[in-house]
mmCIF file with all atom_site columns, C-alpha atoms in Angstrom:
data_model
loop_
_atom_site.group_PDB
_atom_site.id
_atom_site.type_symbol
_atom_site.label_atom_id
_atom_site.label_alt_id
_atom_site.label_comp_id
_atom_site.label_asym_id
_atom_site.label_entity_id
_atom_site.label_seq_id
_atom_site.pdbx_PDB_ins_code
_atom_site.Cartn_x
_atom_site.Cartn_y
_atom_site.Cartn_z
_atom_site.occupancy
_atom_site.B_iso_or_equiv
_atom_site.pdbx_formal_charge
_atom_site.auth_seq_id
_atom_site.auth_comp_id
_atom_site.auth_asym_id
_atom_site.auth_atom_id
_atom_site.pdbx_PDB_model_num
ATOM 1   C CA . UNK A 1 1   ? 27.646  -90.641  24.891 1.00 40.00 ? 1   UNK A CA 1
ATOM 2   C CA . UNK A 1 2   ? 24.113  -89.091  24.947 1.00 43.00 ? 2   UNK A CA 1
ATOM 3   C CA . UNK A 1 3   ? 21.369  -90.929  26.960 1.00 55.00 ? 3   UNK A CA 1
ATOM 4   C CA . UNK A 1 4   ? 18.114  -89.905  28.055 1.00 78.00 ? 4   UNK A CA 1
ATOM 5   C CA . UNK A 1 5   ? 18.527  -92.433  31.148 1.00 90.00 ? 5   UNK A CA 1
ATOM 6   C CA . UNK A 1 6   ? 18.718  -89.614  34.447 1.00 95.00 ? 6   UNK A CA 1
ATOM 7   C CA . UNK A 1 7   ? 19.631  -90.186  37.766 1.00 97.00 ? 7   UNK A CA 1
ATOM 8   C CA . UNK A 1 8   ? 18.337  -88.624  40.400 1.00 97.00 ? 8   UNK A CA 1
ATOM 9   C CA . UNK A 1 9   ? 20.307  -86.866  43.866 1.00 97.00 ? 9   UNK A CA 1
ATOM 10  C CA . UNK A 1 10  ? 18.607  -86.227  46.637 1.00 96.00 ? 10  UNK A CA 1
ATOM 11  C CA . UNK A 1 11  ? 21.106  -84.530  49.396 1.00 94.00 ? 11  UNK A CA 1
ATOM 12  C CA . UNK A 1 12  ? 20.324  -81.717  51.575 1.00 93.00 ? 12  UNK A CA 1
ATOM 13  C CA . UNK A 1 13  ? 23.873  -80.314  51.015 1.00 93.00 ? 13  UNK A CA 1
ATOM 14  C CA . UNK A 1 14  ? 24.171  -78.401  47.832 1.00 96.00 ? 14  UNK A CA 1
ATOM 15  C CA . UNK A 1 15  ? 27.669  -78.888  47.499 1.00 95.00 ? 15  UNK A CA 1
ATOM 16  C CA . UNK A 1 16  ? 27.413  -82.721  47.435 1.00 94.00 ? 16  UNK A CA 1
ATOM 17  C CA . UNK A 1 17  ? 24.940  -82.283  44.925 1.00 95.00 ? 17  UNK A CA 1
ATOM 18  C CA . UNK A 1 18  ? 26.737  -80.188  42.812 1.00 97.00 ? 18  UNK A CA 1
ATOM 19  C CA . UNK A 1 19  ? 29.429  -82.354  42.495 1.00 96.00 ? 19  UNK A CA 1
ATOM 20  C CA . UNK A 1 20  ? 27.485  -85.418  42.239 1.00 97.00 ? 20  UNK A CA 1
ATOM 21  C CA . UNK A 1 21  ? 25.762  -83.633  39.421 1.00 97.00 ? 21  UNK A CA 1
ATOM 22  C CA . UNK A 1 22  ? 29.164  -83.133  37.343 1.00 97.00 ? 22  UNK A CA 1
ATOM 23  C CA . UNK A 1 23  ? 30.339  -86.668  37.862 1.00 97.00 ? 23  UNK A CA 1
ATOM 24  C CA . UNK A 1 24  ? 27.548  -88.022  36.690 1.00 96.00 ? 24  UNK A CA 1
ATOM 25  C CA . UNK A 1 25  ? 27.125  -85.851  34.085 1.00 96.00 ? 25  UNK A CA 1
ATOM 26  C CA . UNK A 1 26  ? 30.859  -86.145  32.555 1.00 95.00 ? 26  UNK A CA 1
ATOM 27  C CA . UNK A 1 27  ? 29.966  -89.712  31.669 1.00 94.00 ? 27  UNK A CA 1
ATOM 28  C CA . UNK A 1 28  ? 26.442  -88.662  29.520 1.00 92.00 ? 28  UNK A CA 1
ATOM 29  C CA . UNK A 1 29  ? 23.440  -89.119  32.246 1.00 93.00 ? 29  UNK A CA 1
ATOM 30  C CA . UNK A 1 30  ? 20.893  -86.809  32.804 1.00 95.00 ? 30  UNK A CA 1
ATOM 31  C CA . UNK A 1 31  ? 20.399  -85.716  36.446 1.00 96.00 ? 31  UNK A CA 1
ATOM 32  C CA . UNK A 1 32  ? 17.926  -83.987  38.168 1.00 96.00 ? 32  UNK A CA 1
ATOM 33  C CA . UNK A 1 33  ? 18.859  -83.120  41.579 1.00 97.00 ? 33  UNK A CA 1
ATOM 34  C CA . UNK A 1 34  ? 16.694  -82.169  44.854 1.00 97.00 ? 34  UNK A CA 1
ATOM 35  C CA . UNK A 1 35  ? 17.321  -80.920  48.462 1.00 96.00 ? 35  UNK A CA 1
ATOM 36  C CA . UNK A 1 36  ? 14.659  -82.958  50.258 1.00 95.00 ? 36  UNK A CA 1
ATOM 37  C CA . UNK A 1 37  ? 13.046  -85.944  49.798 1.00 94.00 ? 37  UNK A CA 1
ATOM 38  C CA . UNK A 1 38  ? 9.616   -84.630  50.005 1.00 94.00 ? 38  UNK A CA 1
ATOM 39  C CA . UNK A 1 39  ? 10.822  -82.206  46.987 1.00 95.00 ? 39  UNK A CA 1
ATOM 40  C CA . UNK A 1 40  ? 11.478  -85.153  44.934 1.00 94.00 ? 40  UNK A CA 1
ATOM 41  C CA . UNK A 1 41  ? 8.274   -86.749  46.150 1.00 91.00 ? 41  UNK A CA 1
ATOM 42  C CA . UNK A 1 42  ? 6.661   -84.052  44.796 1.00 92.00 ? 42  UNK A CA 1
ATOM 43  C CA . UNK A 1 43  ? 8.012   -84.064  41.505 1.00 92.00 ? 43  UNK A CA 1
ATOM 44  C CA . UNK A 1 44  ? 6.411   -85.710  38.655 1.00 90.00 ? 44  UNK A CA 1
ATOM 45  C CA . UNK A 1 45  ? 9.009   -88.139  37.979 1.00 87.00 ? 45  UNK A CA 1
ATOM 46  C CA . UNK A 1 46  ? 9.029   -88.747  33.800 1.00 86.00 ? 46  UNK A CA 1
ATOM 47  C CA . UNK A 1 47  ? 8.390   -92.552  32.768 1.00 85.00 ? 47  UNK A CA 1
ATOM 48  C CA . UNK A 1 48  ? 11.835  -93.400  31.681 1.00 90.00 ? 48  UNK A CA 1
ATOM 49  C CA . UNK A 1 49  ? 14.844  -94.986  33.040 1.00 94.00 ? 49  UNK A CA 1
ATOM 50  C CA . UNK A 1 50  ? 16.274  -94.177  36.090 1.00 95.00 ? 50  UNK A CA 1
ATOM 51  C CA . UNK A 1 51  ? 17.862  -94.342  39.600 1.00 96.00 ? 51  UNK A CA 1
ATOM 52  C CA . UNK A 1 52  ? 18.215  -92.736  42.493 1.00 96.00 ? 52  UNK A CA 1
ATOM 53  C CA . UNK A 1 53  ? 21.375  -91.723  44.241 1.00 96.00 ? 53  UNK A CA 1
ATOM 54  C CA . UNK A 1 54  ? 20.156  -91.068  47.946 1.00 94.00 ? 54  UNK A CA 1
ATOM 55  C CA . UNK A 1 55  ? 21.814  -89.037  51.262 1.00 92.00 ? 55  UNK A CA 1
ATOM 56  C CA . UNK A 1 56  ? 20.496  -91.682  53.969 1.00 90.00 ? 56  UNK A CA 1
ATOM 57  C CA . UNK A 1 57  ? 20.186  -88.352  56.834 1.00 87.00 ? 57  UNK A CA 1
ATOM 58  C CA . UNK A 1 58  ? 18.457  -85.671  55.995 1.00 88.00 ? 58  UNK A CA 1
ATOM 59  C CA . UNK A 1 59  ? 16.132  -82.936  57.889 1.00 88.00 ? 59  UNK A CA 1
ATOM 60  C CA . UNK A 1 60  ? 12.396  -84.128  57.867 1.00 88.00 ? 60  UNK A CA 1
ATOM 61  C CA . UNK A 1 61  ? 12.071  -87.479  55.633 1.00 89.00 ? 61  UNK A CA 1
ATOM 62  C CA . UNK A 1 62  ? 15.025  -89.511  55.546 1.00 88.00 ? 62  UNK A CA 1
ATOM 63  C CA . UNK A 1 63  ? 16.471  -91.238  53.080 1.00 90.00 ? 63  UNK A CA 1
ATOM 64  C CA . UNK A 1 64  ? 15.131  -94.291  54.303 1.00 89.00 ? 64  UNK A CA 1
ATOM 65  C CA . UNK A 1 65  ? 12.057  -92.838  54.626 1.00 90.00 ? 65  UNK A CA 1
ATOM 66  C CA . UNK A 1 66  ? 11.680  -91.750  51.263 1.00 90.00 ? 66  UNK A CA 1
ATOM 67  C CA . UNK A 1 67  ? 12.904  -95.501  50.497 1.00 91.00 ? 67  UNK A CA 1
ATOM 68  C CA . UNK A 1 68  ? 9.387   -96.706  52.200 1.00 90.00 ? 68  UNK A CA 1
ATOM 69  C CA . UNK A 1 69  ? 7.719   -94.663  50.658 1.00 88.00 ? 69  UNK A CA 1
ATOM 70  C CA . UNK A 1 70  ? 8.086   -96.304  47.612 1.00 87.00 ? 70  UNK A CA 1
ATOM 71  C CA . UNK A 1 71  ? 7.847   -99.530  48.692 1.00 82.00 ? 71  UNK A CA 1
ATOM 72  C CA . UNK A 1 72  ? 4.470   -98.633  50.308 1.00 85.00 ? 72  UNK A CA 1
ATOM 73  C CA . UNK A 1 73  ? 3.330   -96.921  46.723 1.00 80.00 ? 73  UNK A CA 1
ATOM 74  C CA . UNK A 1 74  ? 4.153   -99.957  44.513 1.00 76.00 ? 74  UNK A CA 1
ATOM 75  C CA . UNK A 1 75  ? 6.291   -97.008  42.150 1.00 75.00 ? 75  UNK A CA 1
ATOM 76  C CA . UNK A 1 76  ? 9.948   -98.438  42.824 1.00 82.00 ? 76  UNK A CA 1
ATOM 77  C CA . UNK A 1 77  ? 12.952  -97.114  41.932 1.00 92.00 ? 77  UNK A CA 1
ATOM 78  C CA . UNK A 1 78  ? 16.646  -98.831  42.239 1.00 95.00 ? 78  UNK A CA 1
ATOM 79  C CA . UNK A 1 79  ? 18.256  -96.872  45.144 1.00 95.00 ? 79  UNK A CA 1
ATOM 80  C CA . UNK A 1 80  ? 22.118  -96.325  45.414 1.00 96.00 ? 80  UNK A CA 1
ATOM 81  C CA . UNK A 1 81  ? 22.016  -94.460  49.099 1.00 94.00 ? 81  UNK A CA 1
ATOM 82  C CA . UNK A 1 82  ? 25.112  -92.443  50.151 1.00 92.00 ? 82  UNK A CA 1
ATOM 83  C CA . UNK A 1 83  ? 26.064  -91.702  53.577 1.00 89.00 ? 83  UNK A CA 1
ATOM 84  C CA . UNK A 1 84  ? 28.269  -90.318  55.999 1.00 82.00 ? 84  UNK A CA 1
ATOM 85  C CA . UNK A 1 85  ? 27.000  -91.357  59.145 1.00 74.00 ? 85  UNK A CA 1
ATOM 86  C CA . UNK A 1 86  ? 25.928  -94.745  57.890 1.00 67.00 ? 86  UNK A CA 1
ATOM 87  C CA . UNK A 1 87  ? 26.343  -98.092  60.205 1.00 73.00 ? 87  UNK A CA 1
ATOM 88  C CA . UNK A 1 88  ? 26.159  -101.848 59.606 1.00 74.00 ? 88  UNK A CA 1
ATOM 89  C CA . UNK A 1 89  ? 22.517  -102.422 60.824 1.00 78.00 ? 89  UNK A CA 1
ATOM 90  C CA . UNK A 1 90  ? 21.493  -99.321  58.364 1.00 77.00 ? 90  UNK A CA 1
ATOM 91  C CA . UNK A 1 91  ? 23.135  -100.713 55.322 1.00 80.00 ? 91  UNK A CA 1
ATOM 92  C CA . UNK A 1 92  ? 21.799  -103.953 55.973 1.00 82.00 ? 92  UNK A CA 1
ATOM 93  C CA . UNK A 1 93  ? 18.360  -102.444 55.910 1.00 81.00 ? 93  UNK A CA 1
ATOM 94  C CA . UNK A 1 94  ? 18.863  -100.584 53.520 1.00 85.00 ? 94  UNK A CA 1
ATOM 95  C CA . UNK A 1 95  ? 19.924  -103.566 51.221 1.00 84.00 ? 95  UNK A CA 1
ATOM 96  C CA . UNK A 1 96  ? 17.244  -105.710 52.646 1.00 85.00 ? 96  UNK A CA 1
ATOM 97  C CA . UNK A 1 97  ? 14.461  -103.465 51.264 1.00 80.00 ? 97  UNK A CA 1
ATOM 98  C CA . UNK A 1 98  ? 16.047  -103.139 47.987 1.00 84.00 ? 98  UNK A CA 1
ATOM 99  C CA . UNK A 1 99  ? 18.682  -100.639 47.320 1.00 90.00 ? 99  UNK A CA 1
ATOM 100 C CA . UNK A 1 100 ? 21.424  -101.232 44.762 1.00 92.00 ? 100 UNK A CA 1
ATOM 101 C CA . UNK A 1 101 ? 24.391  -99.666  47.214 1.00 92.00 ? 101 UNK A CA 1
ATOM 102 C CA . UNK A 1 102 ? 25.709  -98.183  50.012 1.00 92.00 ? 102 UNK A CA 1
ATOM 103 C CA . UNK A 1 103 ? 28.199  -95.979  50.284 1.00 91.00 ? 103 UNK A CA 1
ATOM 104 C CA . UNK A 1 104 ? 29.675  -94.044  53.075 1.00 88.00 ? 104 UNK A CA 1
ATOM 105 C CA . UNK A 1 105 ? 31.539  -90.887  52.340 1.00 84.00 ? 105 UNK A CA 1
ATOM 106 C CA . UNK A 1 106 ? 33.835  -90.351  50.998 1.00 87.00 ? 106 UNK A CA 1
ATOM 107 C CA . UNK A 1 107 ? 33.634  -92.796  48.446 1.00 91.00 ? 107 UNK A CA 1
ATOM 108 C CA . UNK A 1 108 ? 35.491  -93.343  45.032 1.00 94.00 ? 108 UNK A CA 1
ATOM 109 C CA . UNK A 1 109 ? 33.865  -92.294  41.739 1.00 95.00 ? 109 UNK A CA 1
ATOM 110 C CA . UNK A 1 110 ? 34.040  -95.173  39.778 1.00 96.00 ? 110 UNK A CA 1
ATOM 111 C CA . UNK A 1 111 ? 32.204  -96.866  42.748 1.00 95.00 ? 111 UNK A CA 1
ATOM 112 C CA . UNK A 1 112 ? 29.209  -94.520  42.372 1.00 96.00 ? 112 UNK A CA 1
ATOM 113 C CA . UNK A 1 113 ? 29.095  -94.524  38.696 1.00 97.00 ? 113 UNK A CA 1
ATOM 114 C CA . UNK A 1 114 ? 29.245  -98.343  38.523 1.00 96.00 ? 114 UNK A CA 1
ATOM 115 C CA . UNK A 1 115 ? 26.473  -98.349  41.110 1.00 96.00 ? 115 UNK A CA 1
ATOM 116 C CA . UNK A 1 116 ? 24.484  -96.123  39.633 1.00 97.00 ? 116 UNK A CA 1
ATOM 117 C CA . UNK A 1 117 ? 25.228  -98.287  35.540 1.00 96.00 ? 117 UNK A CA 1
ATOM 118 C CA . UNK A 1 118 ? 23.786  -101.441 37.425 1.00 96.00 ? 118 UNK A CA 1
ATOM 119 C CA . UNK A 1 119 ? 20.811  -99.214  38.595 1.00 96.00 ? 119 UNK A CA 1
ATOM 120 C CA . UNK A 1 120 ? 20.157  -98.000  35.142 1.00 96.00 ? 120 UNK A CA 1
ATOM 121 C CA . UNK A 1 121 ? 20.046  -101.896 34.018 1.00 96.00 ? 121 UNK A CA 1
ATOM 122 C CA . UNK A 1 122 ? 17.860  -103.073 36.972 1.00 95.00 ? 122 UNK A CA 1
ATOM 123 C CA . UNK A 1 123 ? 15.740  -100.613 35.980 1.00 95.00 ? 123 UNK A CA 1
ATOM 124 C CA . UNK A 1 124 ? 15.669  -101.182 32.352 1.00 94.00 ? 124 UNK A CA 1
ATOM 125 C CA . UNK A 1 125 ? 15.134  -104.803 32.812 1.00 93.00 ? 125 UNK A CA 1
ATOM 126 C CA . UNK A 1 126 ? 12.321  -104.241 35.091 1.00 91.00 ? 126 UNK A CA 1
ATOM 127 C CA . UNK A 1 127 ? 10.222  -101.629 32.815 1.00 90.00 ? 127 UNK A CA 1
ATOM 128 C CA . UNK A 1 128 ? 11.107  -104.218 29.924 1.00 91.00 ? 128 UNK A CA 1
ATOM 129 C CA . UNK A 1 129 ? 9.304   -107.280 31.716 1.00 89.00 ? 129 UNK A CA 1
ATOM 130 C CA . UNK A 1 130 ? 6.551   -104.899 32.971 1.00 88.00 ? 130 UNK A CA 1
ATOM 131 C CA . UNK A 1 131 ? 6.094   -103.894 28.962 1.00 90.00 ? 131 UNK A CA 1
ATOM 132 C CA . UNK A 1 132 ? 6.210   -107.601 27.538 1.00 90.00 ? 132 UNK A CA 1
ATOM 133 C CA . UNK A 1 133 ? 3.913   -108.595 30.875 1.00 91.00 ? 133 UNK A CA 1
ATOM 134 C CA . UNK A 1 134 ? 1.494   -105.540 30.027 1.00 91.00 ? 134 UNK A CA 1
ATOM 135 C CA . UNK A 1 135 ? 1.262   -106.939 26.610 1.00 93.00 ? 135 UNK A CA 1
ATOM 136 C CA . UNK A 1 136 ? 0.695   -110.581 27.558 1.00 93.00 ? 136 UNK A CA 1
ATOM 137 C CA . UNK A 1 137 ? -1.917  -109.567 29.374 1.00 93.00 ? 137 UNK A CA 1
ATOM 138 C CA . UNK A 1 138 ? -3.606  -107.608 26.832 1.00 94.00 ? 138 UNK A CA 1
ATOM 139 C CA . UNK A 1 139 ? -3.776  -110.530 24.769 1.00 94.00 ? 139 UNK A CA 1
ATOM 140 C CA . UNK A 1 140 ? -5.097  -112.342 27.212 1.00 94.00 ? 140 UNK A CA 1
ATOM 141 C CA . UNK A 1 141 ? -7.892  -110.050 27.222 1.00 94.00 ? 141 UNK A CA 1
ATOM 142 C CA . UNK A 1 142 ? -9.060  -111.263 23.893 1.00 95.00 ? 142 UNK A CA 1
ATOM 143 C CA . UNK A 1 143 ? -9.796  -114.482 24.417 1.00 95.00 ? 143 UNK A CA 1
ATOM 144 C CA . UNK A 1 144 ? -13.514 -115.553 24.937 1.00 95.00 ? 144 UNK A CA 1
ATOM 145 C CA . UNK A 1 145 ? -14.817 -116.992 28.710 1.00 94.00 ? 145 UNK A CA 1
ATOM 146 C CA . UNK A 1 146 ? -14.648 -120.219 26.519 1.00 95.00 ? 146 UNK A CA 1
ATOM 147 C CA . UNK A 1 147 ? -11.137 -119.914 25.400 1.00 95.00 ? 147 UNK A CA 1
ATOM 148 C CA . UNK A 1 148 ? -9.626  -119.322 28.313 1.00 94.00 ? 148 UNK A CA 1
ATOM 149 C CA . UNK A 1 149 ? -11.227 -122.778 30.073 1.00 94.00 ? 149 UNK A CA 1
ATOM 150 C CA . UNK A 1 150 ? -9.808  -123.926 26.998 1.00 95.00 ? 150 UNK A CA 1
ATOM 151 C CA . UNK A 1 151 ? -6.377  -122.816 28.049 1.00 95.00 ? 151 UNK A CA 1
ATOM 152 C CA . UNK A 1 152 ? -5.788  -123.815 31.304 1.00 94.00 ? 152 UNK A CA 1
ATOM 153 C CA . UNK A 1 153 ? -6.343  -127.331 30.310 1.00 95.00 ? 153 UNK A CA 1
ATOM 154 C CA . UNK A 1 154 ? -3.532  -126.768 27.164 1.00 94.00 ? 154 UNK A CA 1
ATOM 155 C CA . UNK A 1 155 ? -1.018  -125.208 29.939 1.00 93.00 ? 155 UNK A CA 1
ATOM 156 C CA . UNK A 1 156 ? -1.322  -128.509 31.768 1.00 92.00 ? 156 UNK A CA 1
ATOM 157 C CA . UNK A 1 157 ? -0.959  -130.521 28.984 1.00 92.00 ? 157 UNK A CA 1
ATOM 158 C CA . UNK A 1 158 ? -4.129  -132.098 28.452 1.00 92.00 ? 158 UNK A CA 1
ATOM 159 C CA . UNK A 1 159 ? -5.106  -134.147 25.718 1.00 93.00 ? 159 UNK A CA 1
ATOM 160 C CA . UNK A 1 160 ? -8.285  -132.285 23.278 1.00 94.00 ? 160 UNK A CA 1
ATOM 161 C CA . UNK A 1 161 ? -10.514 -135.197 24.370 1.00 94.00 ? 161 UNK A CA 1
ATOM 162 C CA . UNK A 1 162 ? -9.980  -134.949 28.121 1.00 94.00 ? 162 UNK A CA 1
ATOM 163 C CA . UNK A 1 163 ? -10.568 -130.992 27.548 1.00 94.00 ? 163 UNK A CA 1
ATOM 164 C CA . UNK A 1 164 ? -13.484 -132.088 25.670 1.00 95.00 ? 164 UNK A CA 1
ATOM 165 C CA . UNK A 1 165 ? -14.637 -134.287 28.121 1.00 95.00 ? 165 UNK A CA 1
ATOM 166 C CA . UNK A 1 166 ? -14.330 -131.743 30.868 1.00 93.00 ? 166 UNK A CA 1
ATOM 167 C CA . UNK A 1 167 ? -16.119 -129.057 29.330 1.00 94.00 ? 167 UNK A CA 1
ATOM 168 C CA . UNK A 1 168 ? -18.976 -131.057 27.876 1.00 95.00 ? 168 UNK A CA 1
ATOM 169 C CA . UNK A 1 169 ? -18.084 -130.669 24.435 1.00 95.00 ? 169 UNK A CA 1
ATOM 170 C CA . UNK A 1 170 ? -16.763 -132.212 21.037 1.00 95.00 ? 170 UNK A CA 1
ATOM 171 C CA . UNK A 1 171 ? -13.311 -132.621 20.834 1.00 95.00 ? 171 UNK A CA 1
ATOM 172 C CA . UNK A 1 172 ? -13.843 -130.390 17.506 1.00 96.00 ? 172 UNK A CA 1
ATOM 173 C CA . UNK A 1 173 ? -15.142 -127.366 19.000 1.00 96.00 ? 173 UNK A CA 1
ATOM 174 C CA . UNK A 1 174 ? -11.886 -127.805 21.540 1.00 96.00 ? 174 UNK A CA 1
ATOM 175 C CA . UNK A 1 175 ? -9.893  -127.806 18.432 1.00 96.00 ? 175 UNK A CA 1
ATOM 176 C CA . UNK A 1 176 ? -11.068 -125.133 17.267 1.00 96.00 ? 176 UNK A CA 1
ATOM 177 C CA . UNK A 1 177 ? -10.896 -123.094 20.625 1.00 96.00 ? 177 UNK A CA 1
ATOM 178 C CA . UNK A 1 178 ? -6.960  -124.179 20.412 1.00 95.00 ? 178 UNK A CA 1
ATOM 179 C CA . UNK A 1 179 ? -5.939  -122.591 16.999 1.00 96.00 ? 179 UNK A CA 1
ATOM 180 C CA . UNK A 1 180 ? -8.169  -119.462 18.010 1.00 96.00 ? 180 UNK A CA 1
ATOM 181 C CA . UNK A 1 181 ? -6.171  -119.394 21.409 1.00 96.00 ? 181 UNK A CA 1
ATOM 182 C CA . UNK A 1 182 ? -2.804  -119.935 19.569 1.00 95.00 ? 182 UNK A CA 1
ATOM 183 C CA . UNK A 1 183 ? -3.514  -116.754 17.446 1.00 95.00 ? 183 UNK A CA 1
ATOM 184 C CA . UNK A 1 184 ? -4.940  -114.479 19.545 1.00 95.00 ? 184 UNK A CA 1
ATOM 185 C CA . UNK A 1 185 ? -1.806  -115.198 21.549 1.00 95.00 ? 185 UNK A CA 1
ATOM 186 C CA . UNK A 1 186 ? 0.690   -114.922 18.908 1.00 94.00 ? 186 UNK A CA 1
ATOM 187 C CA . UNK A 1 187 ? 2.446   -118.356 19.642 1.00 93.00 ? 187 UNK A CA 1
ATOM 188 C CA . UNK A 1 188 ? 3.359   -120.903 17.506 1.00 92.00 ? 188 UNK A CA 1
ATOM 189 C CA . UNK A 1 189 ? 4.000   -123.658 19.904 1.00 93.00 ? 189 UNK A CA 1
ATOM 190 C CA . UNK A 1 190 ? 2.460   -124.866 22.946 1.00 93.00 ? 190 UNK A CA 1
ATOM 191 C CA . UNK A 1 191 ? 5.616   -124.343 25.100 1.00 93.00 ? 191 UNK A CA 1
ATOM 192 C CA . UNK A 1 192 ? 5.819   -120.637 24.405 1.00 92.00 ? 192 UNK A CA 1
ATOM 193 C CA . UNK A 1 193 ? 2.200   -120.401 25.519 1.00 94.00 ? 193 UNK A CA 1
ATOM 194 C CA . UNK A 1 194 ? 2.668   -122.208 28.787 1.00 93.00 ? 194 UNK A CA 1
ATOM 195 C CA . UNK A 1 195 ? 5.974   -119.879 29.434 1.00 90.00 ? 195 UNK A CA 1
ATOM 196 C CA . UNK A 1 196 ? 3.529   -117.105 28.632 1.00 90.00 ? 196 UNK A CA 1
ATOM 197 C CA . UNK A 1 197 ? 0.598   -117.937 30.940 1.00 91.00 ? 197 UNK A CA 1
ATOM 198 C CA . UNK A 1 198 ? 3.333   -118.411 33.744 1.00 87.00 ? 198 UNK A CA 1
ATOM 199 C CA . UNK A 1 199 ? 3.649   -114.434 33.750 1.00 79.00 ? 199 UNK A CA 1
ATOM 200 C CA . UNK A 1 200 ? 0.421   -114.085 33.410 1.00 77.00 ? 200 UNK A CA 1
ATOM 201 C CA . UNK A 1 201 ? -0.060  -115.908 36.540 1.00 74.00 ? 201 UNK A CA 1
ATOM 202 C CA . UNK A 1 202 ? 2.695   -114.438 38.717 1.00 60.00 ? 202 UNK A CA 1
ATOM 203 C CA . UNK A 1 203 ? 3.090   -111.055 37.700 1.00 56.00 ? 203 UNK A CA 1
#
C-alpha cells in the first residue's frame, strides 16, 4: 500500500524515533520525524493528511505544549501522544483538549498503528467538511444583498407572499429571487438548501 497520508514523530530520543519510523512505515505511511517540538513548529507542514504521534516530556516545549499551541493557532492536528512518564490527570488532559490517544511505554504496535489509522480518518473527515464548507460558502458569495434577504426567509419556510410582504415587494420579483438563489446554490430542493445554510451558519 502506497499513501501520501504522513505521520508525524516528535520524540527527543532518536532511537524511539527510529523505530517508530519503521513501524509506521512497514504498513505504507509517510513519516517525517523531529527531535523537538519547536523543530516541528518550525516546519512548513504540507496541506495533506496527517497526524501526529507525540512524546508528552521533552526538553523545552512539551508535548503538551506543542498541543496548545495548536489549539491557540486554529491549525489542528489529531494527536496520538506517547509517554513514559504519563499519569491519569495528564491523559485526561490530554484527551480533554483533543488528542486521539495515549499511550504509555511500552506499548503494543497494533495499538499505535490503529491510533494513528483513526487519526488519518479524523483528519480526512475534517479537511473534507472544511472543503465542501469552503465551497458553500463561495456560493454564497454570489448571491445579491437581495437574494440573500430572500433566503433567510426560504430557510424558515416562509411562504413567497409573506417574503413578499416583508421585503416590500411583489410576490413575483420573490419568485424570481428563489430560482436565482436555487441556482447559484446548486440545489434542487429546498431541504438541501436549508441543510446547506446550516453550515454556513455554524462553521
Amino acid at each position: 500500500m502506497t499513501t501520501t497520508e504522513t505521520v508525524f514523530v516528535v520524540d527527543d530520543d532518536l532511537s524511539v524515533r527510529e523505530a517508530l519510523s519503521s513501524l509506521i512505515r512497514s504498513v505504507g505511511f509517510q513519516v517525517q520525524t523531529f527531535s523537538s517540538a519547536v523543530e516541528f513548529l518550525q516546519y512548513p507542514r504540507p496541506a495533506c493528511v496527517s497526524c501526529l504521534v507525540l512524546d508528552v516530556r521533552m526538553p523545552g516545549l512539551s508535548g503538551l505544549d506543542l498541543q496548545g499551541e495548536f489549539s491557540r493557532s486554529g491549525d489542528p492536528i489529531p494527536i496520538i501522544f506517547i509517554t513514559g512518564h504519563g499519569d491519569i490527570p495528564m491523559a485526561v488532559r490530554a484527551i480533554k483538549a483533543g488528542a486521539v490517544e495515549f499511550l504509555a511505554k511500552p506499548f503494543r504496535d497494533d495499538d499505535l498503528l490503529e491510533a494513528i489509522r483513526h487519526a488519518l480518518e479524523r483528519d480526512r473527515a475534517s479537511r473534507s467538511e472544511a472543503a465542501e464548507l469552503s465551497e458553500v460558502r463561495s456560493k454564497y458569495a454570489t448571491l445579491t444583498g437581495r437574494e440573500r434577504e430572500v433566503i433567510v426567509f426560504m430557510v424558515k419556510g416562509m411562504l413567497n407572499k409573506q417574503a413578499a410582504a416583508e421585503l416590500g415587494v411583489s410576490e413575483m420579483t420573490v419568485k424570481v429571487h428563489r430560482h436565482n438563489i436555487m441556482q447559484k446554490m446548486k440545489v434542487r430542493s429546498l431541504p438541501d438548501l436549508v441543510r446547506m445554510m446550516e453550515k454556513v451558519n455554524t462553521g
